[in-house]
Amino acid sequence: MTDPVGGAPGKVSPAPSAVAPAAPAMIEVDNLTKDFGLTRAVDRLSFTVGEGEILGFLGPNGAGKTTTMRILTCYTPATSGHARVGGFDIVKQSFQVRRILGYLPENAPLYPDMIVRAYLNFMAEVKGYPGRQRRAIVDEVIEECGLQAVVKRIVRNLSKGYRQRLGLAQALLGNPKVLVLDEPTVGLDPKQIAEIRELIRSMAGRRTVILSTHILPEVSMTCQKVIIINNGRIEAQGTPESLISTVGGANVIFATVQGPAGAIQELLRKVDGVTRVHEERAIAADIRAWRLEAAPGKDPRAAIGEAVVKAGHALLELRSSGLSLEDIFLRVISGQSGQREVA
Amino acid sequence: MLNFWPVYKREVKTYFQSPSTYVVLALFFLIVSLIYQDLMTVFSSLSASAGQQSMFGQTNQAPNVTDFVIRQTFQILTSLVMFTIPMLSMRLVAEEKNRGTFELLVTCPLGDWAILMGKYLALVTVGLVIVILSGVYPLIAWWMGRANGAAPEWPIVVSCWIALLLIFSAYSAFGVMASSFTENQISAGIVTLIGLILWNVLGVFQMEKYPKVREILTEFSAGEHTENFIRGVLMLKDFAFYILASFLFLFIASKTLDARRWRI
């Protein structure tokens, strides 16, 4: 088994303990490379996903997410490198891999002229489930994806949300061990996004899921493990928390205080652990919102509260806004992270 | 290859549920029927005048219904099939590629051959329907001529109609192949039409300087191998020609689909 953190040097590698798969590896990817002519779409990708884990692939468009997924689903071969899904080699045992794998390609391709149930029935048949089992299998995914209301509708007339759910239902047919979902929430409205995310999150522990997205909150909400990929290379990987603690420099705190601006600024600056004080905006004549940055790993909120109240000012609001995954993503992608070169 | 059944079933359903299939079939039978009606009119006037001539002691042969009607109808049917196939076959693989459902199918535990065979056999099923329906023409000839004993020669009718199905199958395989080349249905249709026309005219070139080349080309042309069937002679080599051609085209199609795995 390869190192769970990935062997490539020059990457952000959080403490191995944070990402060590709790369960045996379901997906092992070793030095996967894919070239399209002169363009390298995927560059020496290595990672593992434990059984029951949900892995989020994060990256800008064209980073190589879809290509990686296509390689893992045996749609297209890698130029070099190996990968195993459920213990089966994706090249030599592609048939066995495809049997334990459910795949939702980008944009959820469907047959527009079919009726929803007939479509699921067809896909179950193609996946090789005999007639007796098929009905139960189809009913199961209809239930799981909440498609009961549309089973008799023609796919063409479904809303985008239902199409996406139907694509997901198709991937879930026969309860596959591994699910590969390419941008499962793209084009959905916020309510539908929340539903799909909830559905995916509910699979944790039961199924191994790889999902790709370029929407950040999605990853922190649904995934236990994140891989940030850019230009075909892994830029960072780990749990959302470990990424924040590794890459995340400053901890940002917002405070709203009533009182004279100059005195307060001076006061805040003196609080232990605060590295920067910045006036965000004036809310009223004597009420100001402050944006404070704290040293990494420190939470000076208690000290701030104490200092402000001791000085006789009114503390109206105090909240920590830890560096979000979004900030990390942008830092990693634009190569600004100072720790990026630390092996 | 053996699990083509789900794809086959879906394609057959798609064919017989789609209005465009019926438009194509209606157009096909409209054109054949118009020409057939014309043939029959000419034939009946010819045989009437031949009958009159024989009354005056002239030894003019009356035209034979098998020669005049059945064989000509067969020629019309085979040439129209050439134009019908592209309309029916162009969407088969191209549409799946274009919609992305192709990616879905090939990531299922299903071989490329199963997909191609399912689609090919579905199109051949449509061909079988066309062949059976066009059986109405010999029946009409028989019914019209039953009074004066001018029945068509049934063995020749049967061998012609077997040839029709074989030709349809070989053309279908060509259509499936062209459809697998592209994700654009229209290109697939055009390639199929041009390909089929070229395949048919292979034997037309005179090539006076190279008689050997001409012989080979003729042997490989699509129409050449119907000659025996028209005469009511069933030869293994003619069966083999169309069946091998079908396999060759499907093989190329499978390699085309496989090519996505070659891309480095």
Coordinates of C-alpha atoms in Angstrom, one line a residue:
Chain A
M1 CA 0.0 0.0 0.0
T2 CA 1.2 3.4 -0.8
D3 CA 1.7 6.2 1.7
P4 CA -1.7 7.6 2.4
V5 CA -0.5 11.1 2.1
G6 CA 1.0 10.7 -1.3
G7 CA 4.6 10.4 -2.1
A8 CA 5.1 13.4 -4.4
P9 CA 7.5 15.8 -2.9
G10 CA 6.8 19.5 -2.7
K11 CA 3.2 19.1 -1.6
V12 CA 1.5 20.2 1.5
S13 CA 1.4 17.0 3.6
P14 CA -0.5 17.3 6.8
A15 CA 0.3 15.0 9.7
P16 CA -0.2 11.4 8.4
S17 CA -2.3 10.6 11.5
A18 CA -4.9 13.0 10.3
V19 CA -5.6 11.2 7.1
A20 CA -4.7 7.6 7.8
P21 CA -7.7 5.6 6.5
A22 CA -9.5 4.0 9.4
A23 CA -10.6 1.1 7.1
P24 CA -8.7 -0.9 4.5
A25 CA -8.1 1.0 1.3
M26 CA -10.9 0.7 -1.3
I27 CA -9.2 2.9 -3.9
E28 CA -5.5 2.9 -4.3
V29 CA -4.0 5.2 -6.9
D30 CA -0.3 5.1 -7.6
N31 CA 1.5 7.6 -9.8
L32 CA -1.3 7.9 -12.2
T33 CA -0.4 10.0 -15.3
K34 CA -2.5 10.9 -18.3
D35 CA -1.3 12.8 -21.4
F36 CA -3.5 14.1 -24.1
G37 CA -0.9 14.7 -26.8
L38 CA 1.5 17.2 -25.3
T39 CA -0.8 18.3 -22.6
R40 CA -0.5 16.5 -19.3
A41 CA -4.0 16.2 -17.8
V42 CA -3.1 14.2 -14.8
D43 CA 0.4 14.3 -13.3
R44 CA 1.7 11.5 -11.1
L45 CA -1.4 11.3 -8.9
S46 CA -1.2 9.1 -5.8
F47 CA -3.7 8.7 -3.1
T48 CA -5.8 6.2 -1.2
V49 CA -9.4 6.2 -0.1
G50 CA -10.4 3.9 2.8
E51 CA -13.6 1.9 2.8
G52 CA -16.6 4.0 3.7
E53 CA -14.7 7.3 3.2
I54 CA -16.0 10.2 1.3
L55 CA -13.2 11.9 -0.7
G56 CA -13.7 15.3 -2.3
F57 CA -11.7 16.3 -5.3
L58 CA -11.4 20.0 -5.4
G59 CA -9.9 22.0 -8.2
P60 CA -10.6 24.7 -10.8
N61 CA -12.1 23.7 -14.1
G62 CA -9.6 21.8 -16.2
A63 CA -7.6 20.6 -13.2
G64 CA -7.9 17.0 -14.2
K65 CA -10.7 15.9 -11.9
T66 CA -12.9 14.5 -14.7
T67 CA -9.9 12.8 -16.3
T68 CA -9.0 11.1 -13.0
M69 CA -12.5 9.9 -12.6
R70 CA -12.7 8.6 -16.1
I71 CA -9.5 6.6 -15.5
L72 CA -10.9 5.2 -12.3
T73 CA -14.1 4.2 -13.9
C74 CA -12.2 2.4 -16.7
Y75 CA -13.6 4.7 -19.4
T76 CA -10.1 5.8 -20.5
P77 CA -6.7 4.4 -19.6
A78 CA -3.9 6.1 -17.9
T79 CA -0.7 6.8 -19.8
S80 CA 1.2 5.4 -16.9
G81 CA 0.7 4.4 -13.3
H82 CA -1.6 2.0 -11.6
A83 CA -4.8 2.1 -9.7
R84 CA -6.9 -0.5 -7.9
V85 CA -10.5 -0.2 -7.0
G86 CA -11.8 -2.7 -4.4
G87 CA -8.6 -4.7 -4.9
F88 CA -9.1 -5.0 -8.7
D89 CA -6.7 -3.6 -11.2
I90 CA -8.5 -1.0 -13.3
V91 CA -6.8 -2.2 -16.5
K92 CA -6.5 -5.9 -16.1
Q93 CA -9.7 -6.5 -14.1
S94 CA -11.8 -3.7 -15.6
F95 CA -14.8 -5.9 -15.7
Q96 CA -14.8 -6.6 -12.0
V97 CA -14.1 -2.9 -11.2
R98 CA -17.0 -1.8 -13.3
R99 CA -19.2 -4.3 -11.5
I100 CA -18.6 -2.8 -8.0
L101 CA -18.7 0.8 -9.2
G102 CA -21.4 3.3 -9.7
Y103 CA -20.6 6.3 -11.8
L104 CA -22.4 9.6 -12.3
P105 CA -20.6 11.3 -15.2
E106 CA -20.5 15.1 -15.6
N107 CA -23.9 16.6 -16.4
A108 CA -25.7 13.3 -15.7
P109 CA -26.2 11.9 -19.2
L110 CA -29.6 10.3 -19.6
Y111 CA -31.8 8.9 -22.4
P112 CA -34.3 11.7 -22.9
D113 CA -36.9 9.6 -24.6
M114 CA -37.3 7.1 -21.8
I115 CA -39.7 6.9 -18.9
V116 CA -37.9 7.2 -15.5
R117 CA -38.7 3.7 -14.3
A118 CA -37.9 2.2 -17.7
Y119 CA -34.5 4.0 -17.7
L120 CA -33.6 2.7 -14.3
N121 CA -34.8 -0.7 -15.3
F122 CA -32.6 -0.6 -18.4
M123 CA -29.6 0.5 -16.5
A124 CA -30.1 -2.3 -14.0
E125 CA -30.3 -4.7 -16.9
V126 CA -27.2 -3.4 -18.4
K127 CA -25.4 -3.7 -15.1
G128 CA -26.4 -7.4 -15.2
Y129 CA -29.1 -7.8 -12.6
P130 CA -31.5 -10.5 -13.6
G131 CA -35.2 -9.9 -13.9
R132 CA -36.2 -11.2 -10.5
Q133 CA -33.9 -8.8 -8.6
R134 CA -34.3 -5.9 -10.8
R135 CA -37.6 -4.6 -9.5
A136 CA -36.4 -4.6 -5.9
I137 CA -33.2 -2.8 -6.9
V138 CA -35.0 -0.2 -8.9
D139 CA -37.5 0.4 -6.2
E140 CA -34.7 0.8 -3.7
V141 CA -33.0 3.6 -5.6
I142 CA -36.2 5.3 -6.4
E143 CA -36.9 5.5 -2.7
E144 CA -33.4 6.5 -1.8
C145 CA -33.2 9.4 -4.3
G146 CA -36.8 10.5 -3.7
L147 CA -38.0 9.9 -7.3
Q148 CA -41.4 8.4 -6.4
A149 CA -43.2 11.4 -7.8
V150 CA -41.7 11.2 -11.2
V151 CA -41.4 7.4 -11.9
K152 CA -43.9 7.7 -14.8
R153 CA -42.6 10.8 -16.3
I154 CA -40.5 11.0 -19.5
V155 CA -36.9 11.9 -18.7
R156 CA -36.9 14.8 -21.2
N157 CA -39.6 16.6 -19.1
L158 CA -37.7 16.3 -15.8
S159 CA -36.3 19.4 -14.1
K160 CA -32.6 19.7 -13.8
G161 CA -32.7 18.7 -10.1
Y162 CA -34.6 15.5 -10.9
R163 CA -32.3 14.6 -13.7
Q164 CA -29.3 14.9 -11.5
R165 CA -31.1 12.7 -8.9
L166 CA -32.0 10.2 -11.6
G167 CA -28.3 10.1 -12.6
L168 CA -27.4 9.5 -9.0
A169 CA -30.1 6.9 -8.7
Q170 CA -28.6 5.1 -11.7
A171 CA -25.2 5.2 -10.1
L172 CA -26.7 3.7 -6.9
L173 CA -28.3 0.8 -8.6
G174 CA -27.4 -2.5 -7.0
N175 CA -25.7 -0.8 -4.0
P176 CA -22.2 -0.5 -5.5
K177 CA -19.3 -0.5 -3.1
V178 CA -17.7 2.5 -4.8
L179 CA -19.4 5.6 -6.1
V180 CA -17.8 8.1 -8.4
L181 CA -19.7 11.3 -8.7
D182 CA -18.5 14.0 -11.1
E183 CA -19.9 17.3 -10.0
P184 CA -23.1 15.9 -8.5
T185 CA -24.6 19.3 -7.5
V186 CA -23.8 21.4 -10.5
G187 CA -26.8 23.3 -11.9
L188 CA -29.1 22.6 -8.9
D189 CA -30.9 25.1 -6.8
P190 CA -29.8 25.6 -3.2
K191 CA -32.5 23.3 -1.8
Q192 CA -31.7 20.5 -4.2
I193 CA -28.0 21.0 -3.5
A194 CA -28.7 20.6 0.2
E195 CA -30.7 17.4 -0.5
I196 CA -28.0 15.8 -2.6
R197 CA -25.3 16.7 -0.1
E198 CA -27.4 15.2 2.7
L199 CA -27.9 12.1 0.6
I200 CA -24.1 11.8 -0.1
R201 CA -23.3 12.5 3.6
S202 CA -25.7 9.8 4.7
M203 CA -23.6 7.3 2.7
A204 CA -20.5 7.8 4.8
G205 CA -19.4 4.5 6.3
R206 CA -21.6 2.5 4.0
R207 CA -20.0 3.3 0.6
T208 CA -16.8 4.7 -0.6
V209 CA -17.4 7.9 -2.5
I210 CA -15.3 10.1 -4.7
L211 CA -16.9 13.3 -5.7
S212 CA -15.5 16.2 -7.6
T213 CA -16.5 19.8 -7.3
H214 CA -15.2 23.3 -7.7
I215 CA -17.6 24.5 -5.0
L216 CA -15.8 24.7 -1.7
P217 CA -18.5 24.5 1.0
E218 CA -19.5 21.2 -0.6
V219 CA -16.3 19.6 0.3
S220 CA -16.2 20.8 3.9
M221 CA -19.9 19.7 4.3
T222 CA -19.8 16.3 2.8
C223 CA -16.2 15.0 2.7
Q224 CA -13.9 13.5 5.3
K225 CA -10.9 13.9 3.1
V226 CA -10.0 16.5 0.6
I227 CA -7.6 16.5 -2.3
I228 CA -6.9 19.8 -3.9
I229 CA -5.8 19.3 -7.5
N230 CA -4.5 21.8 -9.9
N231 CA -2.9 21.4 -13.3
G232 CA -3.2 17.6 -12.8
R233 CA -1.2 17.6 -9.6
I234 CA -2.1 17.1 -6.0
E235 CA -1.5 20.4 -4.3
A236 CA -2.7 19.4 -0.9
Q237 CA -4.6 16.6 0.8
G238 CA -6.0 15.8 4.2
T239 CA -9.1 16.3 6.2
P240 CA -10.7 19.8 5.9
E241 CA -9.5 20.6 9.4
S242 CA -6.0 19.4 8.9
L243 CA -5.7 21.5 5.7
I244 CA -6.9 24.5 7.5
S245 CA -4.3 24.0 10.3
T246 CA -1.5 23.3 7.9
V247 CA -2.0 25.9 5.2
G248 CA -4.1 28.3 7.2
G249 CA -1.8 31.1 8.4
A250 CA -3.9 33.5 10.4
N251 CA -7.0 33.0 12.4
V252 CA -9.4 35.9 11.7
I253 CA -11.6 37.4 14.4
F254 CA -14.4 39.9 14.0
A255 CA -15.2 42.2 16.9
T256 CA -17.7 45.0 17.2
V257 CA -17.0 47.4 20.0
Q258 CA -18.7 50.6 21.2
G259 CA -16.3 53.3 22.2
P260 CA -13.6 55.7 21.0
A261 CA -11.9 54.3 17.9
G262 CA -8.3 55.3 18.7
A263 CA -8.3 53.9 22.2
I264 CA -9.9 50.7 21.1
Q265 CA -7.5 50.1 18.3
E266 CA -4.6 50.6 20.7
L267 CA -6.2 48.3 23.2
L268 CA -6.8 45.5 20.7
R269 CA -3.3 45.7 19.4
K270 CA -1.9 45.0 22.8
V271 CA -4.0 41.9 23.4
D272 CA -1.7 38.8 23.5
G273 CA -1.9 36.8 20.3
V274 CA -3.4 39.5 18.1
T275 CA -1.1 40.2 15.2
R276 CA -3.0 42.7 13.1
V277 CA -5.9 45.1 13.8
H278 CA -7.9 46.5 10.9
E279 CA -10.9 48.8 11.1
E280 CA -13.6 47.1 9.0
R281 CA -16.2 49.8 9.0
A282 CA -18.0 52.2 11.2
I283 CA -21.5 51.1 12.1
A284 CA -22.5 54.1 14.1
A285 CA -20.7 57.2 15.4
D286 CA -19.0 55.3 18.2
I287 CA -19.5 51.7 17.1
R288 CA -16.9 50.1 14.9
A289 CA -16.4 46.7 13.5
W290 CA -12.8 45.4 13.7
R291 CA -11.1 42.7 11.8
L292 CA -8.3 41.1 13.8
E293 CA -5.8 38.5 12.8
A294 CA -4.4 36.1 15.4
A295 CA -1.2 34.1 15.3
P296 CA -1.7 30.6 14.0
G297 CA -3.1 28.1 16.5
K298 CA -4.0 30.8 19.0
D299 CA -7.5 31.9 19.9
P300 CA -7.3 35.3 21.7
R301 CA -11.1 35.8 21.9
A302 CA -11.2 35.4 25.7
A303 CA -8.4 37.9 26.1
I304 CA -10.0 40.3 23.7
G305 CA -13.3 40.2 25.6
E306 CA -11.6 40.6 28.9
A307 CA -9.5 43.6 27.8
V308 CA -12.4 45.4 26.1
V309 CA -14.7 45.0 29.1
K310 CA -11.9 45.9 31.6
A311 CA -11.3 49.2 29.7
G312 CA -15.0 50.0 30.1
H313 CA -16.1 49.7 26.5
A314 CA -19.1 47.7 25.4
L315 CA -18.3 44.5 23.5
L316 CA -21.2 44.1 21.0
E317 CA -20.0 41.2 19.0
L318 CA -17.1 38.8 19.0
R319 CA -16.7 35.9 16.6
S320 CA -14.0 33.8 15.1
S321 CA -14.0 33.3 11.4
G322 CA -11.3 30.6 11.0
L323 CA -9.6 30.6 7.7
S324 CA -12.1 28.9 5.4
L325 CA -11.4 26.2 2.9
E326 CA -12.0 28.8 0.3
D327 CA -9.0 30.8 1.5
I328 CA -6.9 27.7 1.6
F329 CA -8.0 26.7 -1.9
L330 CA -7.1 30.1 -3.3
R331 CA -3.8 30.1 -1.6
V332 CA -2.9 26.7 -2.7
I333 CA -4.1 27.2 -6.3
S334 CA -2.3 30.5 -6.7
G335 CA 0.8 29.1 -5.0
Q336 CA 0.8 31.8 -2.3
S337 CA 1.1 29.4 0.5
G338 CA 4.4 29.9 2.3
Q339 CA 4.4 26.3 3.5
R340 CA 3.7 24.8 0.1
E341 CA 7.3 23.9 -0.5
V342 CA 7.7 22.3 2.9
A343 CA 7.7 18.6 2.3
Chain B
M1 CA -21.0 -10.1 -26.6
L2 CA -23.8 -12.3 -25.3
N3 CA -25.3 -9.7 -23.0
F4 CA -26.4 -7.6 -25.9
W5 CA -30.1 -8.2 -25.0
P6 CA -30.8 -5.1 -22.9
V7 CA -29.3 -2.8 -25.5
Y8 CA -31.0 -4.7 -28.3
K9 CA -34.4 -4.4 -26.5
R10 CA -34.0 -0.7 -25.9
E11 CA -33.0 0.0 -29.5
V12 CA -35.9 -2.0 -31.0
K13 CA -38.3 -0.1 -28.7
T14 CA -36.7 3.2 -29.7
Y15 CA -37.1 2.3 -33.4
F16 CA -40.7 1.3 -33.2
Q17 CA -41.7 4.1 -30.8
S18 CA -40.1 6.9 -32.9
P19 CA -42.1 8.6 -35.5
S20 CA -39.1 9.1 -37.7
T21 CA -38.9 5.4 -38.3
Y22 CA -42.4 5.3 -39.6
V23 CA -41.8 8.3 -41.8
V24 CA -38.8 6.6 -43.3
L25 CA -40.7 3.3 -43.8
A26 CA -43.7 5.1 -45.3
L27 CA -41.5 7.0 -47.7
F28 CA -39.7 3.7 -48.6
F29 CA -42.9 1.8 -49.4
L30 CA -44.4 4.8 -51.1
I31 CA -41.6 5.0 -53.6
V32 CA -41.4 1.3 -54.1
S33 CA -45.2 1.0 -54.6
L34 CA -45.2 3.8 -57.2
I35 CA -42.5 2.1 -59.2
Y36 CA -44.1 -1.2 -58.7
Q37 CA -47.5 0.0 -59.9
D38 CA -45.8 1.3 -63.0
L39 CA -44.0 -2.0 -63.6
M40 CA -47.3 -3.9 -63.3
T41 CA -49.1 -1.6 -65.8
V42 CA -46.3 -2.0 -68.4
F43 CA -46.2 -5.7 -67.7
S44 CA -49.9 -6.2 -68.2
S45 CA -50.0 -4.2 -71.4
L46 CA -46.9 -6.1 -72.7
S47 CA -48.4 -9.5 -71.9
A48 CA -51.7 -8.4 -73.4
S49 CA -50.1 -7.4 -76.7
A50 CA -48.0 -10.6 -76.6
G51 CA -51.2 -12.5 -76.3
Q52 CA -52.7 -10.8 -79.3
Q53 CA -49.6 -11.4 -81.4
S54 CA -49.6 -15.1 -80.6
M55 CA -53.2 -15.2 -81.8
F56 CA -52.0 -14.0 -85.2
G57 CA -49.5 -16.8 -85.3
Q58 CA -46.4 -14.8 -84.4
T59 CA -44.0 -16.5 -82.0
N60 CA -43.4 -13.6 -79.7
Q61 CA -42.6 -14.7 -76.1
A62 CA -44.9 -13.3 -73.5
P63 CA -42.9 -11.5 -70.8
N64 CA -42.3 -13.6 -67.7
V65 CA -43.7 -12.2 -64.4
T66 CA -40.6 -13.3 -62.5
D67 CA -38.2 -11.7 -64.9
F68 CA -40.1 -8.6 -65.4
V69 CA -41.8 -7.8 -62.1
I70 CA -40.1 -9.8 -59.3
R71 CA -36.4 -9.2 -60.3
Q72 CA -37.0 -5.5 -61.1
T73 CA -38.8 -5.0 -57.8
F74 CA -35.9 -6.7 -56.1
Q75 CA -33.4 -4.3 -57.7
I76 CA -35.6 -1.3 -56.7
L77 CA -35.8 -2.6 -53.1
T78 CA -32.0 -3.1 -52.8
S79 CA -31.2 0.3 -54.2
L80 CA -33.7 2.0 -52.0
V81 CA -32.4 0.2 -48.9
M82 CA -29.1 1.9 -49.6
F83 CA -30.8 5.3 -49.0
T84 CA -32.9 4.1 -46.1
I85 CA -30.1 2.6 -44.0
P86 CA -28.2 5.9 -43.3
M87 CA -31.4 7.5 -42.0
L88 CA -32.0 4.6 -39.6
S89 CA -28.4 3.9 -38.6
M90 CA -26.8 7.4 -38.3
R91 CA -28.0 8.0 -34.7
L92 CA -27.1 4.5 -33.3
V93 CA -23.7 5.2 -31.7
A94 CA -23.2 8.9 -32.6
E95 CA -26.2 10.0 -30.6
E96 CA -24.9 8.1 -27.5
K97 CA -21.5 9.7 -27.8
N98 CA -23.0 13.1 -28.2
R99 CA -25.4 12.8 -25.3
G100 CA -22.7 11.3 -23.0
T101 CA -24.7 8.2 -22.4
F102 CA -22.0 6.3 -24.2
E103 CA -19.7 7.0 -21.2
L104 CA -22.4 5.6 -19.0
L105 CA -22.8 2.4 -21.0
V106 CA -19.1 1.6 -21.3
T107 CA -18.5 2.1 -17.7
C108 CA -21.1 -0.6 -17.0
P109 CA -20.0 -4.2 -16.9
L110 CA -20.7 -4.6 -20.6
G111 CA -18.4 -5.1 -23.5
D112 CA -18.2 -2.9 -26.5
W113 CA -19.3 -5.9 -28.6
A114 CA -22.5 -6.2 -26.6
I115 CA -23.3 -2.6 -27.3
L116 CA -22.6 -2.8 -31.0
M117 CA -24.3 -6.2 -31.4
G118 CA -27.4 -4.9 -29.6
K119 CA -27.6 -1.9 -31.9
Y120 CA -26.8 -3.8 -35.1
L121 CA -29.3 -6.6 -34.4
A122 CA -32.0 -4.0 -33.6
L123 CA -31.4 -2.4 -37.0
V124 CA -31.5 -5.8 -38.7
T125 CA -34.8 -6.4 -36.9
V126 CA -36.1 -3.3 -38.7
G127 CA -34.7 -4.8 -41.9
L128 CA -36.6 -8.0 -41.2
V129 CA -39.8 -6.0 -40.9
I130 CA -39.1 -4.3 -44.2
V131 CA -38.3 -7.6 -45.9
I132 CA -41.5 -9.2 -44.6
L133 CA -43.6 -6.2 -45.5
S134 CA -42.2 -6.0 -49.0
G135 CA -43.3 -9.6 -49.5
V136 CA -46.6 -8.0 -50.4
Y137 CA -45.3 -7.2 -53.9
P138 CA -44.8 -10.8 -55.1
L139 CA -48.2 -11.6 -53.5
I140 CA -49.8 -8.9 -55.6
A141 CA -48.1 -10.2 -58.7
W142 CA -49.4 -13.7 -57.9
W143 CA -52.9 -12.5 -57.2
M144 CA -53.2 -10.3 -60.3
G145 CA -51.9 -13.1 -62.5
R146 CA -53.7 -16.1 -60.9
A147 CA -56.4 -16.0 -63.6
N148 CA -54.1 -16.7 -66.5
G149 CA -51.6 -18.8 -64.6
A150 CA -48.7 -16.3 -64.6
A151 CA -47.5 -17.1 -61.1
P152 CA -44.1 -15.9 -60.0
E153 CA -41.5 -18.6 -59.5
W154 CA -41.6 -18.9 -55.7
P155 CA -38.1 -20.3 -55.2
I156 CA -36.7 -17.2 -56.9
V157 CA -38.9 -15.0 -54.8
V158 CA -37.6 -16.6 -51.7
S159 CA -33.9 -16.4 -52.7
C160 CA -34.3 -12.8 -53.7
W161 CA -35.8 -11.9 -50.3
I162 CA -33.1 -13.8 -48.5
A163 CA -30.6 -11.6 -50.5
L164 CA -32.5 -8.5 -49.5
L165 CA -32.1 -9.4 -45.8
L166 CA -28.4 -10.1 -46.3
I167 CA -27.8 -6.9 -48.0
F168 CA -29.8 -5.0 -45.4
S169 CA -27.6 -6.6 -42.7
A170 CA -24.4 -5.8 -44.4
Y171 CA -25.5 -2.2 -45.0
S172 CA -26.6 -2.0 -41.4
A173 CA -23.2 -3.0 -40.2
F174 CA -21.7 -0.3 -42.4
G175 CA -24.1 2.2 -40.8
V176 CA -23.2 1.2 -37.3
M177 CA -19.5 1.5 -38.2
A178 CA -19.9 5.0 -39.7
S179 CA -22.0 6.0 -36.6
S180 CA -19.2 4.9 -34.3
F181 CA -16.7 7.2 -36.1
T182 CA -18.3 10.4 -34.9
E183 CA -20.6 12.0 -32.5
N184 CA -22.3 13.9 -35.2
Q185 CA -25.3 12.1 -36.6
I186 CA -25.4 14.0 -39.9
S187 CA -21.8 13.2 -40.6
A188 CA -22.5 9.6 -39.8
G189 CA -25.4 9.5 -42.2
I190 CA -23.4 11.2 -45.0
V191 CA -20.5 8.8 -44.5
T192 CA -22.8 5.9 -44.6
L193 CA -24.6 7.0 -47.8
I194 CA -21.4 7.8 -49.7
G195 CA -19.8 4.6 -48.5
L196 CA -22.7 2.5 -49.6
I197 CA -22.8 4.1 -53.0
L198 CA -19.1 3.6 -53.5
W199 CA -19.4 0.0 -52.4
N200 CA -22.1 -0.5 -55.0
V201 CA -20.3 1.1 -57.9
L202 CA -17.1 -0.8 -57.3
G203 CA -17.9 -3.1 -60.2
V204 CA -18.9 -0.4 -62.6
F205 CA -15.4 0.8 -63.6
Q206 CA -14.2 -0.7 -66.8
M207 CA -10.5 -0.5 -66.1
E208 CA -9.6 -1.9 -69.6
K209 CA -5.9 -1.9 -68.9
Y210 CA -6.2 -3.9 -65.7
P211 CA -8.7 -6.6 -66.1
K212 CA -7.5 -8.3 -63.0
V213 CA -8.2 -5.2 -60.9
R214 CA -11.6 -4.9 -62.4
E215 CA -12.3 -8.5 -61.6
I216 CA -11.3 -8.1 -58.0
L217 CA -13.3 -4.9 -57.6
T218 CA -16.4 -6.5 -59.1
E219 CA -16.0 -9.4 -56.7
F220 CA -16.0 -7.0 -53.8
S221 CA -18.9 -4.8 -54.9
A222 CA -22.1 -5.0 -52.9
G223 CA -24.4 -5.7 -55.8
E224 CA -22.3 -8.4 -57.5
H225 CA -23.2 -11.1 -55.0
T226 CA -26.9 -10.8 -55.6
E227 CA -26.6 -12.2 -59.1
N228 CA -26.9 -15.8 -58.0
F229 CA -29.7 -15.1 -55.7
I230 CA -31.6 -13.4 -58.5
R231 CA -31.3 -16.6 -60.5
G232 CA -32.5 -18.6 -57.6
V233 CA -29.1 -20.1 -56.9
L234 CA -28.0 -20.1 -53.3
M235 CA -24.3 -20.2 -53.0
L236 CA -22.2 -20.4 -49.8
K237 CA -19.8 -17.8 -51.1
D238 CA -22.6 -15.2 -51.5
F239 CA -23.8 -15.8 -47.9
A240 CA -20.3 -15.7 -46.7
F241 CA -19.6 -12.4 -48.5
Y242 CA -22.4 -10.5 -46.8
I243 CA -21.9 -12.1 -43.4
L244 CA -18.2 -11.5 -43.5
A245 CA -18.7 -8.0 -44.6
S246 CA -21.0 -7.4 -41.6
F247 CA -18.4 -8.8 -39.3
L248 CA -15.7 -6.8 -40.8
F249 CA -17.6 -3.5 -40.3
L250 CA -18.7 -4.4 -36.8
F251 CA -15.1 -5.3 -36.0
I252 CA -13.9 -1.9 -37.3
A253 CA -16.6 -0.3 -35.2
S254 CA -15.5 -2.1 -32.1
K255 CA -11.9 -1.1 -32.8
T256 CA -13.1 2.5 -33.2
L257 CA -14.7 2.4 -29.8
D258 CA -11.7 0.7 -28.4
A259 CA -9.5 3.5 -29.7
R260 CA -10.4 5.7 -26.8
R261 CA -8.4 3.2 -24.7
W262 CA -5.4 3.6 -27.0
R263 CA -5.1 7.4 -26.8
I264 CA -1.8 8.1 -25.1

